CSV table of C-alpha atoms in Angstrom, one decimal:
chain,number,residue,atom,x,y,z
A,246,UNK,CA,10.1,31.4,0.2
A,247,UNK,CA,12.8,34.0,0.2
A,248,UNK,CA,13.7,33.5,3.9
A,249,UNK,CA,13.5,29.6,3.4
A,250,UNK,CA,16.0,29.9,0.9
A,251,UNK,CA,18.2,32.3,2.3
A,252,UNK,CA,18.2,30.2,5.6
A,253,UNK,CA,19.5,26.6,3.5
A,254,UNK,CA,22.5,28.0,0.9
A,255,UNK,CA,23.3,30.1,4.5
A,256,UNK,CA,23.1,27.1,6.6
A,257,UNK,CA,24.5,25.0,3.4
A,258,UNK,CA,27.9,27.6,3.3
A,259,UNK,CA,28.3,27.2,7.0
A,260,UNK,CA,28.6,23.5,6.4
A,261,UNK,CA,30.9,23.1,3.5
A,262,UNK,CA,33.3,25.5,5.7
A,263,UNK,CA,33.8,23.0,8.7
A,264,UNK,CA,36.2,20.3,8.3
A,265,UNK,CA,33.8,18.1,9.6
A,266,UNK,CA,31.7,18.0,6.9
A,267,UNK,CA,34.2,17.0,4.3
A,268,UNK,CA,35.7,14.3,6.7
A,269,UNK,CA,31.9,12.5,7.0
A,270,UNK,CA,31.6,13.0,2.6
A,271,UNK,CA,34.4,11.0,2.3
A,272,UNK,CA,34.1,8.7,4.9
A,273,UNK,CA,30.9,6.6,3.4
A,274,UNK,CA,32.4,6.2,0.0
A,275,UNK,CA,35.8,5.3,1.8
A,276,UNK,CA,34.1,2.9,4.2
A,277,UNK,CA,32.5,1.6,1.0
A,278,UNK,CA,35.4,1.2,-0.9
A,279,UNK,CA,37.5,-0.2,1.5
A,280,UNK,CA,35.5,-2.9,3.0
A,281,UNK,CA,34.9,-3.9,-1.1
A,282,UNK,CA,38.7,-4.0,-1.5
A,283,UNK,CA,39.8,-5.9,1.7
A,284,UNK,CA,37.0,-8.4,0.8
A,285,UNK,CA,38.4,-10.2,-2.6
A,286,UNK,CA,35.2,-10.9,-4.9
A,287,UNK,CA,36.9,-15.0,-4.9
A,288,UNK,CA,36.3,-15.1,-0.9
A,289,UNK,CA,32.9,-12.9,-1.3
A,290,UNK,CA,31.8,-15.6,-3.4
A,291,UNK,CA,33.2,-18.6,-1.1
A,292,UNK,CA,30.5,-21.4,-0.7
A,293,UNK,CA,27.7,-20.9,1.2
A,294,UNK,CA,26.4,-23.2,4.3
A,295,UNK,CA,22.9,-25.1,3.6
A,296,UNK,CA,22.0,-27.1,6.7
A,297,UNK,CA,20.0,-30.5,5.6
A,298,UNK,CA,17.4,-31.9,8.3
A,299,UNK,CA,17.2,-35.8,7.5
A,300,UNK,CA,15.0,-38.2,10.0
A,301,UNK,CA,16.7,-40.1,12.2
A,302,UNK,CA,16.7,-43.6,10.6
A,303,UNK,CA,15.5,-42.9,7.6
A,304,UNK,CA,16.9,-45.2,4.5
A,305,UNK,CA,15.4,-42.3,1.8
A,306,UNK,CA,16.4,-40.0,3.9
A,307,UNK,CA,19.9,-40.2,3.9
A,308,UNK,CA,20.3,-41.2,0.1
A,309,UNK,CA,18.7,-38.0,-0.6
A,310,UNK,CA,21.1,-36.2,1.6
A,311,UNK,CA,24.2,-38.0,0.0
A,312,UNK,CA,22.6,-37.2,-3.5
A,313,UNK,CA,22.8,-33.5,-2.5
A,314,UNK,CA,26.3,-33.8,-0.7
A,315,UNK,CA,28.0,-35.1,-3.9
A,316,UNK,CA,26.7,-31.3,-5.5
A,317,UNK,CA,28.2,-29.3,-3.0
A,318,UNK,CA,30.8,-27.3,-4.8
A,319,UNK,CA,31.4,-23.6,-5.2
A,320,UNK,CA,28.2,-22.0,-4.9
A,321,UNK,CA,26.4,-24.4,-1.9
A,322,UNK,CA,27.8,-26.7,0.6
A,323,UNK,CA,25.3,-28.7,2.3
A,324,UNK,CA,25.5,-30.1,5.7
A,325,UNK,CA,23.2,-32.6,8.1
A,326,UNK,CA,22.1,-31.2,10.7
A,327,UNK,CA,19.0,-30.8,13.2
A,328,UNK,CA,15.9,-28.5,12.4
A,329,UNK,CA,16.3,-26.4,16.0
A,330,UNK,CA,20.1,-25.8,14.8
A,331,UNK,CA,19.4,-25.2,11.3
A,332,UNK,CA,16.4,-22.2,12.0
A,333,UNK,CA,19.0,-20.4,14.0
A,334,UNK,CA,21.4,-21.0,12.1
A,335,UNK,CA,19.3,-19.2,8.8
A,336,UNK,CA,18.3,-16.5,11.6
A,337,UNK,CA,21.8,-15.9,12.3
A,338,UNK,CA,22.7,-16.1,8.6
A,339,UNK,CA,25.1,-18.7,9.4
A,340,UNK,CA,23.3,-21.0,6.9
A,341,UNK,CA,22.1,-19.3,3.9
A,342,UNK,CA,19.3,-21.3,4.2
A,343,UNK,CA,18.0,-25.0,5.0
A,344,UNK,CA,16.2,-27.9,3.6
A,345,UNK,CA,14.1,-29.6,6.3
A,346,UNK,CA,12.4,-33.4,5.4
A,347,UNK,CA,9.3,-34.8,6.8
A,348,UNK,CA,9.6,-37.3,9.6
A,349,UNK,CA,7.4,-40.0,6.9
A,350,UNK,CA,10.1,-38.9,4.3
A,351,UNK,CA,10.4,-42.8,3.0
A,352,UNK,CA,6.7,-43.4,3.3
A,353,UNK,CA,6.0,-40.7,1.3
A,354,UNK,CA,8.2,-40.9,-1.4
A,355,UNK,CA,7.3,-44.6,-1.6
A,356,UNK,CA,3.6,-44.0,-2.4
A,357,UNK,CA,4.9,-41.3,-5.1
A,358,UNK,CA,3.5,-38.4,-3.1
A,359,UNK,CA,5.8,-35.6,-3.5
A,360,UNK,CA,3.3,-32.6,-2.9
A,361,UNK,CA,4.8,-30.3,-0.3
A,362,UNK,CA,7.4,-33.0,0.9
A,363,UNK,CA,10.5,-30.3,1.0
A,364,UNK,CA,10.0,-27.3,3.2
A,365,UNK,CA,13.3,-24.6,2.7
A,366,UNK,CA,13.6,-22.1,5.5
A,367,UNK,CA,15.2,-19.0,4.2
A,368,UNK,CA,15.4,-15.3,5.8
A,369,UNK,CA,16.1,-11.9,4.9
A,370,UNK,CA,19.6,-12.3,4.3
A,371,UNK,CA,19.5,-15.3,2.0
A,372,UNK,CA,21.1,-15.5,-1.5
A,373,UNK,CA,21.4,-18.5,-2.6
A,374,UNK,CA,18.4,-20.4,-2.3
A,375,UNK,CA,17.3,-20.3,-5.7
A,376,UNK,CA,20.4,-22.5,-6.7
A,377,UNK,CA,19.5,-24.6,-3.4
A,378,UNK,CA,15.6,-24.7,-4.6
A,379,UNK,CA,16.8,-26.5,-8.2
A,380,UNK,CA,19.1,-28.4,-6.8
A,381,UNK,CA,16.8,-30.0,-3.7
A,382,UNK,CA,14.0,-30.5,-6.7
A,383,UNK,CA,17.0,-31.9,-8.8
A,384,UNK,CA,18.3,-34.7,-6.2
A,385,UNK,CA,14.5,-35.5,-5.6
A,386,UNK,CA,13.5,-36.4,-8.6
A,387,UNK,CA,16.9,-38.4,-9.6
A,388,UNK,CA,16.0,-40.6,-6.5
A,389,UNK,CA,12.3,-41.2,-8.3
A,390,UNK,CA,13.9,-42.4,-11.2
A,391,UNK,CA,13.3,-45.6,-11.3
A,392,UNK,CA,9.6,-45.2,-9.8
A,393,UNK,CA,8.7,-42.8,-12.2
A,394,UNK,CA,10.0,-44.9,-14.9
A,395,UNK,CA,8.0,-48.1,-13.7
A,396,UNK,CA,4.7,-46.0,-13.4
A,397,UNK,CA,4.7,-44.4,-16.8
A,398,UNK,CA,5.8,-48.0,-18.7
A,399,UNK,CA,3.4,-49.9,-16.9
A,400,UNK,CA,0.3,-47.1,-16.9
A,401,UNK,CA,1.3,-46.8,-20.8
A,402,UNK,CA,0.9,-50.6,-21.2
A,403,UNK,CA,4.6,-49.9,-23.2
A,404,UNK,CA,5.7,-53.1,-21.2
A,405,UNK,CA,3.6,-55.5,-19.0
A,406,UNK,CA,4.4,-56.1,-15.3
A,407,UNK,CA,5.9,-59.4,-16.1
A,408,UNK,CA,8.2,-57.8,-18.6
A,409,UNK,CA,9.8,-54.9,-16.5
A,410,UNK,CA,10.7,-57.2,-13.7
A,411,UNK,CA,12.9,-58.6,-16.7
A,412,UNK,CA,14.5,-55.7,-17.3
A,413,UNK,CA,15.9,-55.6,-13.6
A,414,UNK,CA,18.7,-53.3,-12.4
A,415,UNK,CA,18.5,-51.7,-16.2
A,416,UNK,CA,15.5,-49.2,-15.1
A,417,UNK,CA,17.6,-47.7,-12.3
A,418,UNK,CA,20.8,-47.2,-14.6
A,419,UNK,CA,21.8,-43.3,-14.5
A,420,UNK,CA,23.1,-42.1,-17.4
A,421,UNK,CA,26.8,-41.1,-17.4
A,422,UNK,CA,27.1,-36.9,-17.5
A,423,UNK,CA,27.6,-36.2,-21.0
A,424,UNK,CA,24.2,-37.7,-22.1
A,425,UNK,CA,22.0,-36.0,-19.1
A,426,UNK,CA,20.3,-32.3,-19.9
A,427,UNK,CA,21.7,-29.1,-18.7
A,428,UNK,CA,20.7,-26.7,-17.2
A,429,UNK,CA,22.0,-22.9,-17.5
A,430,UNK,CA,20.6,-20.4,-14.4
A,431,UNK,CA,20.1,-16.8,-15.3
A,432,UNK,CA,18.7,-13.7,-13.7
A,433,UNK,CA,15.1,-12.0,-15.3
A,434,UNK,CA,17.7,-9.6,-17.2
A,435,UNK,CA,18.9,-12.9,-19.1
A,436,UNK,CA,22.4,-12.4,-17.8
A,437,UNK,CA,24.0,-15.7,-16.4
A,438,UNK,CA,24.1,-16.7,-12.5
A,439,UNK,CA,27.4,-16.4,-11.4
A,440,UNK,CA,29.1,-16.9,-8.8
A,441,UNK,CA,31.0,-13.9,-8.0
A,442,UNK,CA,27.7,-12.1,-8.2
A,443,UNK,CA,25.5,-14.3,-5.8
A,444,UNK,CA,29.1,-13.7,-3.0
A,445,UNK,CA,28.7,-9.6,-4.3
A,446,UNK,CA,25.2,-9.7,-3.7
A,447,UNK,CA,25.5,-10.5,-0.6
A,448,UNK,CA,28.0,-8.2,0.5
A,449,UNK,CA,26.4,-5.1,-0.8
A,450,UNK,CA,23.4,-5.9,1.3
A,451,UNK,CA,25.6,-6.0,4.5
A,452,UNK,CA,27.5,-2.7,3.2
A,453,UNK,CA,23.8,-1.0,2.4
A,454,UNK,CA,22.3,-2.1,5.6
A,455,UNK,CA,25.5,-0.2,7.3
A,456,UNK,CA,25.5,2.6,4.9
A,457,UNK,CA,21.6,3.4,5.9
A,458,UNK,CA,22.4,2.9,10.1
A,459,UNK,CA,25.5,5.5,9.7
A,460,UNK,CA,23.2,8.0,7.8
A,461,UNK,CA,20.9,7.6,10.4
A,462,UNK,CA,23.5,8.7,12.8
A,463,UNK,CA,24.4,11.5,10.6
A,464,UNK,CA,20.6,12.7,11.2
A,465,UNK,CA,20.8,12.0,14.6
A,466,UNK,CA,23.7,14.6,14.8
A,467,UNK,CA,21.7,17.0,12.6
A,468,UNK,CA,18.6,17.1,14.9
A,469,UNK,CA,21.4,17.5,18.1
A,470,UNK,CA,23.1,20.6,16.0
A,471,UNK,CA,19.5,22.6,15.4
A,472,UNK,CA,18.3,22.0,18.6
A,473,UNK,CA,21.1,23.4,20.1
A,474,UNK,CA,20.8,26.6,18.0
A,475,UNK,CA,17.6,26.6,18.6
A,476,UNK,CA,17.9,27.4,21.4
A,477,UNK,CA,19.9,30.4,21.1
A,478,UNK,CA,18.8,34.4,21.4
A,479,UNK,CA,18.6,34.9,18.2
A,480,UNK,CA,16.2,31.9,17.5
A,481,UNK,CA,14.2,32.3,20.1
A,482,UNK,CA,13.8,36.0,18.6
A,483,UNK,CA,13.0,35.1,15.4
A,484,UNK,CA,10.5,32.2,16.7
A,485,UNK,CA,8.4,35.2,17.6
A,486,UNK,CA,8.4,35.9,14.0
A,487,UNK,CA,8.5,32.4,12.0
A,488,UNK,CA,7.6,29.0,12.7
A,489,UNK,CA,9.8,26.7,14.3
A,490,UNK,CA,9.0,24.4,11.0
A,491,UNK,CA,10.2,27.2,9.0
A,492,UNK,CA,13.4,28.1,11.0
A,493,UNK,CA,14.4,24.5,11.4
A,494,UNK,CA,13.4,23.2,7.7
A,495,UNK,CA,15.6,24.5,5.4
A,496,UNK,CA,18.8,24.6,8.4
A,497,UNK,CA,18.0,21.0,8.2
A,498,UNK,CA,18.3,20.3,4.6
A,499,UNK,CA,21.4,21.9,4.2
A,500,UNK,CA,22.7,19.7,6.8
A,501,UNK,CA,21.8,16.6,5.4
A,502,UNK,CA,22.1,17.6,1.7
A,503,UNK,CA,26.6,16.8,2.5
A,504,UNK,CA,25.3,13.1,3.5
A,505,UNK,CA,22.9,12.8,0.3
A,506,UNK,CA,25.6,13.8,-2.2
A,507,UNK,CA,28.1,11.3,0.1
A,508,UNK,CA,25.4,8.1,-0.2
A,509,UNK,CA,25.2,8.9,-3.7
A,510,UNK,CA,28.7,8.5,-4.5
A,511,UNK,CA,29.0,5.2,-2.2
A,512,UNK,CA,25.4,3.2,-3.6
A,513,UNK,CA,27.2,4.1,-6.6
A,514,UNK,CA,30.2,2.3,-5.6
A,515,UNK,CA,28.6,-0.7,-4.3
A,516,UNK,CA,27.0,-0.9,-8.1
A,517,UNK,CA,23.9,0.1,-7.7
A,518,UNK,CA,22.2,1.8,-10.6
A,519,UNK,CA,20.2,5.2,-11.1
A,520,UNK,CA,16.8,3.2,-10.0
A,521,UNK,CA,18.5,1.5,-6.7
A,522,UNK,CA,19.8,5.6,-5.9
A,523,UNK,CA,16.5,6.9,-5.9
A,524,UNK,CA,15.2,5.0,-3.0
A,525,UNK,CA,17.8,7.3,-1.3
A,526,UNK,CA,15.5,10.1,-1.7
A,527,UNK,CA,12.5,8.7,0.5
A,528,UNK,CA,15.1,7.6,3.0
A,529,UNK,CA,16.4,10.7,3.1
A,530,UNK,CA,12.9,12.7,3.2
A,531,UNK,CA,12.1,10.6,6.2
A,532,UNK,CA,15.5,11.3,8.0
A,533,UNK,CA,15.2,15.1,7.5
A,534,UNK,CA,11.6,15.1,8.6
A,535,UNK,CA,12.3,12.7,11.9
A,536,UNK,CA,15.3,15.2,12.5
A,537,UNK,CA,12.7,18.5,12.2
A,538,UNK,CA,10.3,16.7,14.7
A,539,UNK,CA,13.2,15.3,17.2
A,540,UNK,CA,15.0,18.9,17.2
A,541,UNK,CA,11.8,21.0,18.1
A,542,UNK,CA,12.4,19.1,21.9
A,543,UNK,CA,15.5,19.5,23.9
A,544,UNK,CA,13.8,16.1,26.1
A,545,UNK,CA,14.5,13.9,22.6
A,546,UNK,CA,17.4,15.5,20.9
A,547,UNK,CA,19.0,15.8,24.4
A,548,UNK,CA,19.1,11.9,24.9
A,549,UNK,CA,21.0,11.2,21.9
A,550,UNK,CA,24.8,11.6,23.2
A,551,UNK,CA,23.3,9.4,25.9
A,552,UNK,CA,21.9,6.7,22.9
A,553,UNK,CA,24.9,6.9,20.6
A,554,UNK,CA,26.9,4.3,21.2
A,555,UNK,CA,24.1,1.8,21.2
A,556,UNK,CA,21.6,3.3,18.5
A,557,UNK,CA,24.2,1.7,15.7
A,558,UNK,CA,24.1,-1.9,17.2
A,559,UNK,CA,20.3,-1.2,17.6
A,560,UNK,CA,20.3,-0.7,14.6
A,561,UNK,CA,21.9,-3.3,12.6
A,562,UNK,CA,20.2,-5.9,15.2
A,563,UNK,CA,16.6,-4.8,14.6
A,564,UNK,CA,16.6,-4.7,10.7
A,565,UNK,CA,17.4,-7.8,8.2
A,566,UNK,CA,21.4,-6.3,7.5
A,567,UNK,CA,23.2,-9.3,9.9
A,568,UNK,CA,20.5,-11.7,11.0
A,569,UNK,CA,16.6,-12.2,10.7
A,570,UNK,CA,15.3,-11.4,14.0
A,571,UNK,CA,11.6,-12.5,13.5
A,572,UNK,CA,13.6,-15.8,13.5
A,573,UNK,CA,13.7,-15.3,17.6
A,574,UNK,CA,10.0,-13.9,18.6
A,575,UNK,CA,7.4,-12.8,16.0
A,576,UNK,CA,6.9,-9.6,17.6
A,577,UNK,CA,10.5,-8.7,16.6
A,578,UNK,CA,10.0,-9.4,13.5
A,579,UNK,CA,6.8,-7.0,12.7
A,580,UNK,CA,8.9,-4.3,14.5
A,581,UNK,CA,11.8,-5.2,12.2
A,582,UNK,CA,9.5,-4.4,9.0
A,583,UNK,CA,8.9,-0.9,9.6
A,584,UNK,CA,12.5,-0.1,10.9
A,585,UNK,CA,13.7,2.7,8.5
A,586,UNK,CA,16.9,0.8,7.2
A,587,UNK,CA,14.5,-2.5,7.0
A,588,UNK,CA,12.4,-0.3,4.2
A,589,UNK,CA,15.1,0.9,2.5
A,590,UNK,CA,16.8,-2.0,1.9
A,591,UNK,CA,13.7,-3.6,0.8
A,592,UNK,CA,13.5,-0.2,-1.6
A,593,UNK,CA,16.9,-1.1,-2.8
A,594,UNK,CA,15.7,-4.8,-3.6
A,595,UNK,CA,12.9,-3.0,-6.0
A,596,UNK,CA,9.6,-3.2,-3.5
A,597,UNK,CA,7.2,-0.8,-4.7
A,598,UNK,CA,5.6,-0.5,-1.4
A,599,UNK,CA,8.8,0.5,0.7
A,600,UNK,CA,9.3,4.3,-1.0
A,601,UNK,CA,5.5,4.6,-0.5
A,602,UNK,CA,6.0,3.8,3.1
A,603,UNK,CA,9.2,5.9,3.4
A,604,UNK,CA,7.0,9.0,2.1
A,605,UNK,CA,4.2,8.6,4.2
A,606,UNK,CA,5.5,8.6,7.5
A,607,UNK,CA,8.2,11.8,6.1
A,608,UNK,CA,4.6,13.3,5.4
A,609,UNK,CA,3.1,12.3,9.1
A,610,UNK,CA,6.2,13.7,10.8
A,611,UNK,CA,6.4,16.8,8.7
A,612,UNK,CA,2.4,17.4,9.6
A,613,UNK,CA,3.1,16.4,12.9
A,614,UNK,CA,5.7,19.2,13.3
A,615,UNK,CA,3.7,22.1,11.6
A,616,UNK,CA,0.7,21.0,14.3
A,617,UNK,CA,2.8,21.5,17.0
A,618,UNK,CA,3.5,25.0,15.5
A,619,UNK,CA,0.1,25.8,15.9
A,620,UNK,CA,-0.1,24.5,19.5
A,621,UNK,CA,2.8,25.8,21.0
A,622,UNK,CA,3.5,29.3,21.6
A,623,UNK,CA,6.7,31.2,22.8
A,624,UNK,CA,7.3,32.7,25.8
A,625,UNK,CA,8.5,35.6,26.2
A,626,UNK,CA,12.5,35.6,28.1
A,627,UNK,CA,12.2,32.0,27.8
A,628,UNK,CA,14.0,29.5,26.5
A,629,UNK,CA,12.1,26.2,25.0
C-alpha cells in the first residue's frame, strides 16, 4: 500500500509540473464554455424539423397535415415529406423526429379506428418529441370532432338521427381560442417546458458526447506515456520485484486524476448536477482500467499515434452524440450500445443500468490485467 501510494502523489507531482497538464485542465472547461457562448440560448432553441409522411392522395391525409402545419411555431416546424427521407433524416438528426401515416389513413379514421394509426420515428438524439407526441394526438382528435360528436349524441339517444342531420354544419363548428382548454407541458420536477431548455438540452448532449470522446483521448495518451516508461531500465528492474498491475496502477491514476478534476469543472458548466457528475466516476474507472490493460503491450499502445486522428471521428460516429447509427444497419446499432461514450451518456440521462455496465467491464479489464500478471514472466536483459 505504501509503494502504491508513493508511486501516484510521485507520478501525480510529475504531472502538475508539465505545462501540458495545465493546458488539457483548461482546455475542456474552455471548449465547454466557449462552444456555450458562441451558441446564443435564442438560436439553441430555434425550431426544430418534424418530417410528416402523408399518402399520396389522401383527402384525411392532407387535412391532418395542414392541421399540424398551422402549429408549427417556435418549438416544432413540421414538414411533408416521404418515409425513406424522413428515417434518415431522424438518423442523421436532421429531423428531430417524424410522424409517418398509414397508407388506409382515410379508411381508418372513417370507421373511427384510431388504435395504432400514428407511428413517430425518433432516435437517440431527439428532444422534442414529446411536444410532437401531444401535438400529433392533438390535431388527430380535432379532425374527429365532428365524428366523435355524432357517435356519442346518437349512442346516448341525446338526439335522434333525424334530428342531428338538422343541426348540419353546427356539429363541426370549432370553437374560437379563448373558449378551448389549455394545456401547460412540464417536466416530472413540475417545472415548465420551455423552450430555451428543450434547444439547451440538446446542445449539452452534443457537448457531453464530445467531452466523453476527448477524455477518451486523454486515456489513450495515458496508456502511450506508461508504456513507454515501462519500458525503461528502471521498470523493467522493478518488474522483477512488483507486478506490472502494481507499477502501472497508481502511475495511471495520477495521470488521469488532471482530466477527472477538468470534466468535473466542464459537466458542471454544461449544468449538470452532483447526480449527472457521478456517472463520471464509472466512466472514468473504465478509462483508467482500459489504459492499465492497453499499456501492459507495446503491439496496442504502439498503434495509437497511428489511430489518432481517426479514433475521435470513430468515436462521435459510432455512439448516439451526432446521429443514430442503428438507423443505417442493426448491427451498428448493438455495437453503438456498448460504446463507452454511448453508456455514459445514457448514465448522464439517469439509466441505472449504464454505471452498472461501466463498472463491470472496469472490473473485467482490471482482472484481466492482474491474470496476465500471473502468466507472464520477465526476462531477464529483456525488454517487453
Amino acid at each position: 500500500m505504501t509503494f502504491l501510494l508513493i508511486s501516484f502523489l510521485t507520478q501525480l507531482s510529475v504531472q502538475l509540473r508539465r505545462r501540458r497538464t495545465w493546458l488539457l485542465m483548461v482546455l475542456l472547461p474552455a471548449l465547454t464554455l466557449g462552444i456555450t457562448a458562441l451558441v446564443p440560448t435564442r438560436e439553441a432553441a430555434a425550431p426544430v424539423q418534424v418530417g410528416v409522411v402523408v399518402p399520396a392522395g389522401d383527402a384525411m391525409g392532407a387535412e391532418y397535415l395542414q392541421r399540424l402545419c398551422l402549429r408549427s411555431g417556435t418549438v416544432v416546424t413540421f414538414l411533408p415529406t416521404d418515409e425513406e427521407t424522413a428515417r434518415a433524416n431522424v438518423a442523421a438528426a436532421s429531423f428531430d423526429c417524424a410522424i409517418v401515416l398509414p397508407e388506409d389513413f382515410s379508411q381508418r379514421l372513417e370507421a373511427m379506428d384510431t388504435r395504432r394509426i400514428l407511428t413517430l420515428l425518433t432516435g437517440p438524439a431527439s428532444v422534442v418529441y414529446p411536444v410532437v407526441q401531444e401535438t400529433a394526438a392533438a390535431c388527430l382528435t380535432e379532425q374527429l370532432t365532428g365524428q366523435i360528436a355524432r357517435e356519442y349524441l346518437l349512442d346516448a339517444s341525446i338526439v335522434t338521427r333525424e334530428r342531428y342531420e338538422a343541426l348540419g354544419e353546427t356539429m363541426d363548428t370549432v370553437l374560437p381560442p379563448e373558449q378551448r382548454i389549455l394545456i401547460e407541458l412540464e417536466t416530472l420536477d413540475g417545472d415548465a417546458l420551455e423552450v430555451e431548455a428543450l434547444g439547451q438540452r440538446s446542445l449539452n448532449r452534443i457537448l457531453s458526447g464530445v467531452l466523453a470522446v476527448l477524455l477518451l483521448v486523454w486515456a489513450m495518451f495515458a496508456a502511450m506515456d506508461q508504456g513507454t516508461w515501462l519500458e525503461t531500465p528502471f521498470a523493467r528492474r522493478l518488474w522483477g520485484i512488483k507486478p506490472v498491475t502494481a507499477m502501472l496502477l497508481p502511475r495511471i491514476a495520477a495521470g488521469l486524476c488532471p482530466a477527472f478534476l477538468s470534466a468535473v469543472v466542464a459537466a458542471l458548466c454544461l449544468g449538470h448536477g452532483t447526480a449527472q457528475v457521478a456517472a463520471l466516476i464509472p466512466y472514468f474507472l473504465l478509462l483508467g482500467t482500459l489504459s492499465l490493460l492497453c499499456a501492459r503491450w507495446r503491439s496496442l499502445w504502439g498503434t495509437f499515434p497511428v489511430l489518432m486522428p481517426f479514433m475521435p471521428f470513430l468515436f462521435l460516429l459510432l455512439s448516439p452524440v451526432l446521429l443514430d447509427v442503428s438507423a443505417l444497419h442493426p448491427v451498428l446499432g448493438r455495437i453503438s450500445d456498448w460504446m463507452p461514450v454511448t453508456l455514459y451518456l445514457r448514465a448522464l440521462e439517469g439509466a441505472w443500468d449504464a454505471p452498472l455496465i461501466l463498472l463491470a467491464a472496469a472490473a473485467l479489464l482490471l482482472l484481466a490485467s492482474i491474470t496476465a500478471d500471473r502468466i507472464s514472466k520477465p526476462k531477464k536483459g529483456t525488454s517487453r
